[in-house]
PDB file of C-alpha atoms in Angstrom:
ATOM      1  CA  LEU A   1     -57.962 -65.680 -27.425  1.00  0.00           C
ATOM      2  CA  ASN A   2     -59.055 -62.671 -29.475  1.00  0.00           C
ATOM      3  CA  SER A   3     -57.545 -64.122 -32.635  1.00  0.00           C
ATOM      4  CA  HIS A   4     -59.657 -67.267 -32.193  1.00  0.00           C
ATOM      5  CA  LEU A   5     -63.026 -65.559 -31.674  1.00  0.00           C
ATOM      6  CA  PRO A   6     -64.297 -65.874 -35.266  1.00  0.00           C
ATOM      7  CA  SER A   7     -63.521 -69.615 -35.284  1.00  0.00           C
ATOM      8  CA  ILE A   8     -65.045 -70.032 -31.808  1.00  0.00           C
ATOM      9  CA  ILE A   9     -68.265 -68.457 -33.028  1.00  0.00           C
ATOM     10  CA  LYS A  10     -68.360 -70.651 -36.144  1.00  0.00           C
ATOM     11  CA  GLN A  11     -67.862 -73.748 -33.984  1.00  0.00           C
ATOM     12  CA  ASP A  12     -70.597 -72.681 -31.615  1.00  0.00           C
ATOM     13  CA  ARG A  13     -73.048 -72.140 -34.488  1.00  0.00           C
ATOM     14  CA  TYR A  14     -72.870 -75.853 -35.205  1.00  0.00           C
ATOM     15  CA  ARG A  15     -73.220 -77.052 -31.636  1.00  0.00           C
ATOM     16  CA  SER A  16     -75.792 -79.651 -30.803  1.00  0.00           C
ATOM     17  CA  ALA A  17     -79.367 -78.769 -29.942  1.00  0.00           C
ATOM     18  CA  ASP A  18     -78.671 -79.843 -26.355  1.00  0.00           C
ATOM     19  CA  ASP A  19     -76.145 -77.023 -25.912  1.00  0.00           C
ATOM     20  CA  SER A  20     -78.092 -74.275 -27.621  1.00  0.00           C
ATOM     21  CA  ASP A  21     -80.162 -71.431 -26.294  1.00  0.00           C
ATOM     22  CA  ALA A  22     -83.069 -70.944 -28.682  1.00  0.00           C
ATOM     23  CA  SER A  23     -83.033 -67.182 -28.260  1.00  0.00           C
ATOM     24  CA  PHE A  24     -79.400 -66.970 -29.400  1.00  0.00           C
ATOM     25  CA  ASN A  25     -79.346 -69.349 -32.375  1.00  0.00           C
ATOM     26  CA  ASP A  26     -80.378 -67.054 -35.207  1.00  0.00           C
ATOM     27  CA  LEU A  27     -78.298 -64.039 -34.246  1.00  0.00           C
ATOM     28  CA  SER A  28     -75.160 -63.272 -36.208  1.00  0.00           C
ATOM     29  CA  PHE A  29     -72.276 -60.859 -36.112  1.00  0.00           C
ATOM     30  CA  THR A  30     -72.284 -57.460 -37.665  1.00  0.00           C
ATOM     31  CA  SER A  31     -69.323 -57.328 -40.008  1.00  0.00           C
ATOM     32  CA  LEU A  32     -67.702 -53.955 -40.591  1.00  0.00           C
ATOM     33  CA  THR A  33     -65.484 -54.787 -43.517  1.00  0.00           C
ATOM     34  CA  GLY A  34     -64.598 -53.073 -46.709  1.00  0.00           C
ATOM     35  CA  PRO A  35     -62.559 -54.383 -49.623  1.00  0.00           C
ATOM     36  CA  GLY A  36     -59.218 -55.657 -48.342  1.00  0.00           C
ATOM     37  CA  GLU A  37     -60.015 -54.883 -44.682  1.00  0.00           C
ATOM     38  CA  ALA A  38     -59.869 -57.362 -41.848  1.00  0.00           C
ATOM     39  CA  GLU A  39     -63.169 -58.262 -40.234  1.00  0.00           C
ATOM     40  CA  ILE A  40     -64.046 -56.325 -37.080  1.00  0.00           C
ATOM     41  CA  TYR A  41     -66.883 -57.626 -34.965  1.00  0.00           C
ATOM     42  CA  THR A  42     -69.147 -55.401 -32.946  1.00  0.00           C
ATOM     43  CA  PRO A  43     -70.344 -56.581 -29.534  1.00  0.00           C
ATOM     44  CA  SER A  44     -73.162 -59.006 -30.066  1.00  0.00           C
ATOM     45  CA  ILE A  45     -75.285 -61.348 -28.074  1.00  0.00           C
ATOM     46  CA  GLU A  46     -73.737 -64.259 -29.957  1.00  0.00           C
ATOM     47  CA  LEU A  47     -70.172 -63.246 -29.113  1.00  0.00           C
ATOM     48  CA  ALA A  48     -70.958 -62.674 -25.445  1.00  0.00           C
ATOM     49  CA  SER A  49     -72.858 -65.957 -25.287  1.00  0.00           C
ATOM     50  CA  SER A  50     -70.036 -67.880 -26.980  1.00  0.00           C
ATOM     51  CA  LEU A  51     -67.433 -66.458 -24.618  1.00  0.00           C
ATOM     52  CA  ALA A  52     -69.535 -67.338 -21.566  1.00  0.00           C
ATOM     53  CA  ARG A  53     -70.189 -70.841 -22.938  1.00  0.00           C
ATOM     54  CA  ARG A  54     -66.479 -71.374 -23.522  1.00  0.00           C
ATOM     55  CA  GLY A  55     -65.780 -70.143 -20.010  1.00  0.00           C
ATOM     56  CA  LYS A  56     -68.199 -72.732 -18.620  1.00  0.00           C
ATOM     57  CA  MET A  57     -66.500 -75.463 -20.661  1.00  0.00           C
ATOM     58  CA  MET A  58     -63.097 -74.454 -19.313  1.00  0.00           C
ATOM     59  CA  LEU A  59     -64.470 -74.261 -15.759  1.00  0.00           C
ATOM     60  CA  ARG A  60     -65.975 -77.741 -16.017  1.00  0.00           C
ATOM     61  CA  SER A  61     -62.703 -79.147 -17.362  1.00  0.00           C
ATOM     62  CA  GLY A  62     -60.637 -77.567 -14.580  1.00  0.00           C
ATOM     63  CA  GLN A  63     -58.885 -75.032 -16.815  1.00  0.00           C
ATOM     64  CA  TYR A  64     -59.539 -72.151 -14.436  1.00  0.00           C
ATOM     65  CA  ASP A  65     -57.153 -69.592 -15.911  1.00  0.00           C
ATOM     66  CA  ASP A  66     -58.756 -70.046 -19.333  1.00  0.00           C
ATOM     67  CA  ALA A  67     -62.241 -69.931 -17.814  1.00  0.00           C
ATOM     68  CA  LEU A  68     -61.357 -66.681 -16.078  1.00  0.00           C
ATOM     69  CA  ALA A  69     -60.152 -65.146 -19.354  1.00  0.00           C
ATOM     70  CA  TYR A  70     -63.382 -66.077 -21.161  1.00  0.00           C
ATOM     71  CA  PHE A  71     -65.654 -64.858 -18.356  1.00  0.00           C
ATOM     72  CA  GLN A  72     -63.725 -61.607 -18.049  1.00  0.00           C
ATOM     73  CA  GLN A  73     -64.224 -60.962 -21.751  1.00  0.00           C
ATOM     74  CA  ALA A  74     -67.889 -61.989 -21.734  1.00  0.00           C
ATOM     75  CA  LEU A  75     -68.952 -59.905 -18.723  1.00  0.00           C
ATOM     76  CA  PRO A  76     -68.378 -56.384 -20.119  1.00  0.00           C
ATOM     77  CA  LEU A  77     -70.072 -57.367 -23.375  1.00  0.00           C
ATOM     78  CA  GLN A  78     -73.052 -58.760 -21.497  1.00  0.00           C
ATOM     79  CA  ARG A  79     -73.276 -55.609 -19.390  1.00  0.00           C
ATOM     80  CA  GLU A  80     -73.197 -53.487 -22.539  1.00  0.00           C
ATOM     81  CA  ILE A  81     -75.817 -55.571 -24.338  1.00  0.00           C
ATOM     82  CA  HIS A  82     -78.204 -56.463 -21.501  1.00  0.00           C
ATOM     83  CA  GLY A  83     -77.467 -53.895 -18.815  1.00  0.00           C
ATOM     84  CA  SER A  84     -75.706 -54.493 -15.507  1.00  0.00           C
ATOM     85  CA  ARG A  85     -78.733 -55.959 -13.692  1.00  0.00           C
ATOM     86  CA  HIS A  86     -79.674 -58.766 -16.095  1.00  0.00           C
ATOM     87  CA  LYS A  87     -79.930 -62.468 -15.246  1.00  0.00           C
ATOM     88  CA  ILE A  88     -77.334 -63.347 -17.901  1.00  0.00           C
ATOM     89  CA  VAL A  89     -74.871 -60.981 -16.234  1.00  0.00           C
ATOM     90  CA  ALA A  90     -75.705 -62.642 -12.900  1.00  0.00           C
ATOM     91  CA  ALA A  91     -74.979 -66.095 -14.343  1.00  0.00           C
ATOM     92  CA  THR A  92     -71.556 -64.984 -15.547  1.00  0.00           C
ATOM     93  CA  LEU A  93     -70.839 -63.309 -12.200  1.00  0.00           C
ATOM     94  CA  ASN A  94     -71.748 -66.559 -10.428  1.00  0.00           C
ATOM     95  CA  ASN A  95     -69.447 -68.511 -12.762  1.00  0.00           C
ATOM     96  CA  LEU A  96     -66.689 -65.964 -12.148  1.00  0.00           C
ATOM     97  CA  GLY A  97     -67.173 -66.472  -8.416  1.00  0.00           C
ATOM     98  CA  VAL A  98     -66.824 -70.233  -8.797  1.00  0.00           C
ATOM     99  CA  THR A  99     -63.713 -69.740 -10.934  1.00  0.00           C
ATOM    100  CA  TYR A 100     -62.149 -67.412  -8.363  1.00  0.00           C
ATOM    101  CA  LYS A 101     -62.981 -69.918  -5.610  1.00  0.00           C
ATOM    102  CA  TYR A 102     -61.124 -72.697  -7.427  1.00  0.00           C
ATOM    103  CA  LEU A 103     -58.205 -70.399  -8.254  1.00  0.00           C
ATOM    104  CA  SER A 104     -57.925 -69.506  -4.562  1.00  0.00           C
ATOM    105  CA  ARG A 105     -57.408 -73.188  -3.799  1.00  0.00           C
ATOM    106  CA  ARG A 106     -54.830 -73.708  -6.533  1.00  0.00           C
ATOM    107  CA  GLN A 107     -52.852 -70.539  -5.897  1.00  0.00           C
ATOM    108  CA  PRO A 108     -52.507 -70.156  -2.106  1.00  0.00           C
ATOM    109  CA  GLN A 109     -50.192 -67.150  -2.406  1.00  0.00           C
ATOM    110  CA  GLN A 110     -53.094 -65.225  -3.983  1.00  0.00           C
ATOM    111  CA  ARG A 111     -55.836 -66.919  -1.964  1.00  0.00           C
ATOM    112  CA  ASP A 112     -57.099 -63.836  -0.137  1.00  0.00           C
ATOM    113  CA  MET A 113     -57.361 -61.819  -3.348  1.00  0.00           C
ATOM    114  CA  TYR A 114     -59.245 -64.569  -5.175  1.00  0.00           C
ATOM    115  CA  GLU A 115     -61.558 -65.130  -2.213  1.00  0.00           C
ATOM    116  CA  ARG A 116     -62.426 -61.418  -2.078  1.00  0.00           C
ATOM    117  CA  LEU A 117     -63.098 -61.431  -5.837  1.00  0.00           C
ATOM    118  CA  ALA A 118     -65.270 -64.545  -5.480  1.00  0.00           C
ATOM    119  CA  ILE A 119     -67.286 -62.992  -2.657  1.00  0.00           C
ATOM    120  CA  ALA A 120     -67.793 -59.775  -4.622  1.00  0.00           C
ATOM    121  CA  SER A 121     -68.894 -61.743  -7.706  1.00  0.00           C
ATOM    122  CA  PHE A 122     -71.319 -63.910  -5.734  1.00  0.00           C
ATOM    123  CA  GLU A 123     -72.764 -60.910  -3.883  1.00  0.00           C
ATOM    124  CA  GLU A 124     -73.376 -58.947  -7.085  1.00  0.00           C
ATOM    125  CA  ALA A 125     -74.925 -61.997  -8.768  1.00  0.00           C
ATOM    126  CA  LEU A 126     -77.088 -62.615  -5.713  1.00  0.00           C
ATOM    127  CA  SER A 127     -78.320 -59.030  -5.688  1.00  0.00           C
ATOM    128  CA  ILE A 128     -79.345 -59.270  -9.338  1.00  0.00           C
ATOM    129  CA  LEU A 129     -81.009 -62.671  -8.929  1.00  0.00           C
ATOM    130  CA  GLN A 130     -82.947 -61.673  -5.816  1.00  0.00           C
ATOM    131  CA  ASN A 131     -84.280 -58.687  -7.711  1.00  0.00           C
ATOM    132  CA  GLU A 132     -85.013 -60.706 -10.865  1.00  0.00           C
ATOM    133  CA  PHE A 133     -86.420 -63.927  -9.364  1.00  0.00           C
ATOM    134  CA  GLY A 134     -86.922 -63.273  -5.659  1.00  0.00           C
ATOM    135  CA  PRO A 135     -85.198 -64.779  -2.629  1.00  0.00           C
ATOM    136  CA  ASN A 136     -86.924 -68.182  -2.834  1.00  0.00           C
ATOM    137  CA  ASP A 137     -86.035 -69.059  -6.430  1.00  0.00           C
ATOM    138  CA  LYS A 138     -83.758 -72.073  -7.090  1.00  0.00           C
ATOM    139  CA  THR A 139     -81.387 -69.969  -9.228  1.00  0.00           C
ATOM    140  CA  THR A 140     -81.019 -67.455  -6.413  1.00  0.00           C
ATOM    141  CA  ALA A 141     -80.526 -70.321  -3.966  1.00  0.00           C
ATOM    142  CA  LYS A 142     -77.649 -71.798  -6.016  1.00  0.00           C
ATOM    143  CA  THR A 143     -75.715 -68.541  -5.911  1.00  0.00           C
ATOM    144  CA  LEU A 144     -76.508 -68.051  -2.237  1.00  0.00           C
ATOM    145  CA  ASN A 145     -75.262 -71.583  -1.568  1.00  0.00           C
ATOM    146  CA  ASN A 146     -72.037 -70.872  -3.483  1.00  0.00           C
ATOM    147  CA  LEU A 147     -71.480 -67.751  -1.386  1.00  0.00           C
ATOM    148  CA  TRP A 148     -72.290 -69.554   1.869  1.00  0.00           C
ATOM    149  CA  GLN A 149     -69.946 -72.476   1.105  1.00  0.00           C
ATOM    150  CA  LEU A 150     -67.092 -70.109   0.330  1.00  0.00           C
ATOM    151  CA  MET A 151     -67.673 -68.066   3.466  1.00  0.00           C
ATOM    152  CA  GLN A 152     -67.894 -71.214   5.569  1.00  0.00           C
ATOM    153  CA  ALA A 153     -64.603 -72.508   4.128  1.00  0.00           C
ATOM    154  CA  ILE A 154     -62.897 -69.166   4.810  1.00  0.00           C
ATOM    155  CA  THR A 155     -64.235 -69.128   8.382  1.00  0.00           C
ATOM    156  CA  GLU A 156     -63.033 -72.681   9.045  1.00  0.00           C
ATOM    157  CA  ARG A 157     -59.606 -72.047   7.541  1.00  0.00           C
ATOM    158  CA  LYS A 158     -59.042 -68.808   9.438  1.00  0.00           C
ATOM    159  CA  SER A 159     -60.271 -70.424  12.657  1.00  0.00           C
ATOM    160  CA  GLU A 160     -57.756 -73.267  12.202  1.00  0.00           C
ATOM    161  CA  GLU A 161     -55.055 -70.625  11.663  1.00  0.00           C
ATOM    162  CA  GLY A 162     -55.925 -69.147  15.058  1.00  0.00           C
ATOM    163  CA  GLN A 163     -57.615 -66.080  13.655  1.00  0.00           C
ATOM    164  CA  TYR A 164     -60.886 -64.679  14.890  1.00  0.00           C
ATOM    165  CA  VAL A 165     -63.446 -64.291  12.146  1.00  0.00           C
ATOM    166  CA  SER A 166     -66.505 -62.153  12.586  1.00  0.00           C
ATOM    167  CA  ARG A 167     -69.708 -64.112  12.090  1.00  0.00           C
ATOM    168  CA  ASP A 168     -70.968 -61.154  10.103  1.00  0.00           C
ATOM    169  CA  TYR A 169     -70.060 -62.714   6.768  1.00  0.00           C
ATOM    170  CA  ARG A 170     -70.306 -59.368   5.018  1.00  0.00           C
ATOM    171  CA  ASN A 171     -67.194 -58.342   6.881  1.00  0.00           C
ATOM    172  CA  LEU A 172     -64.742 -61.232   6.706  1.00  0.00           C
ATOM    173  CA  THR A 173     -61.930 -59.568   8.563  1.00  0.00           C
ATOM    174  CA  ALA A 174     -59.550 -61.696  10.509  1.00  0.00           C
ATOM    175  CA  ARG A 175     -57.428 -60.808  13.496  1.00  0.00           C
ATOM    176  CA  SER A 176     -55.358 -62.836  15.943  1.00  0.00           C
ATOM    177  CA  ALA A 177     -57.377 -64.647  18.601  1.00  0.00           C
TER     178      ALA A 177
END
């Protein structure tokens, strides 16, 4: 993935107007090269944005492992550039949560781990969005809905398995009924 980043960025520069974010279009990389040196890119808004966009493409196409890799690379860059409590960070956290949710379905042996990661991602995104937009905003509601659907699915599954699940969704601990 790292070896493809320069070509990914070039491809994204020529994306259609429908896919672009106006605030990101005219930003470019800072190149730190000297004669005969390989290009090294510093963290930039464009790189973080391209990684997150690629993650969304992979998520939409069902390539969850690839989506996870892109989101995991984008998130620390976004935190560094925008700060940890920014709406862009929240969007990537929400997408990470969705990715973890799908991975939990595809990899049952790691289901509990992925579900915990999804919940943590959704909760952090929700905290940021509630602070940024308020509790009644549609963006906040989408993340809240993602969290609720996951928690509901976990509750139903654990109930079918004969486990008691606390209705306090912040503490999804299961024990035998």
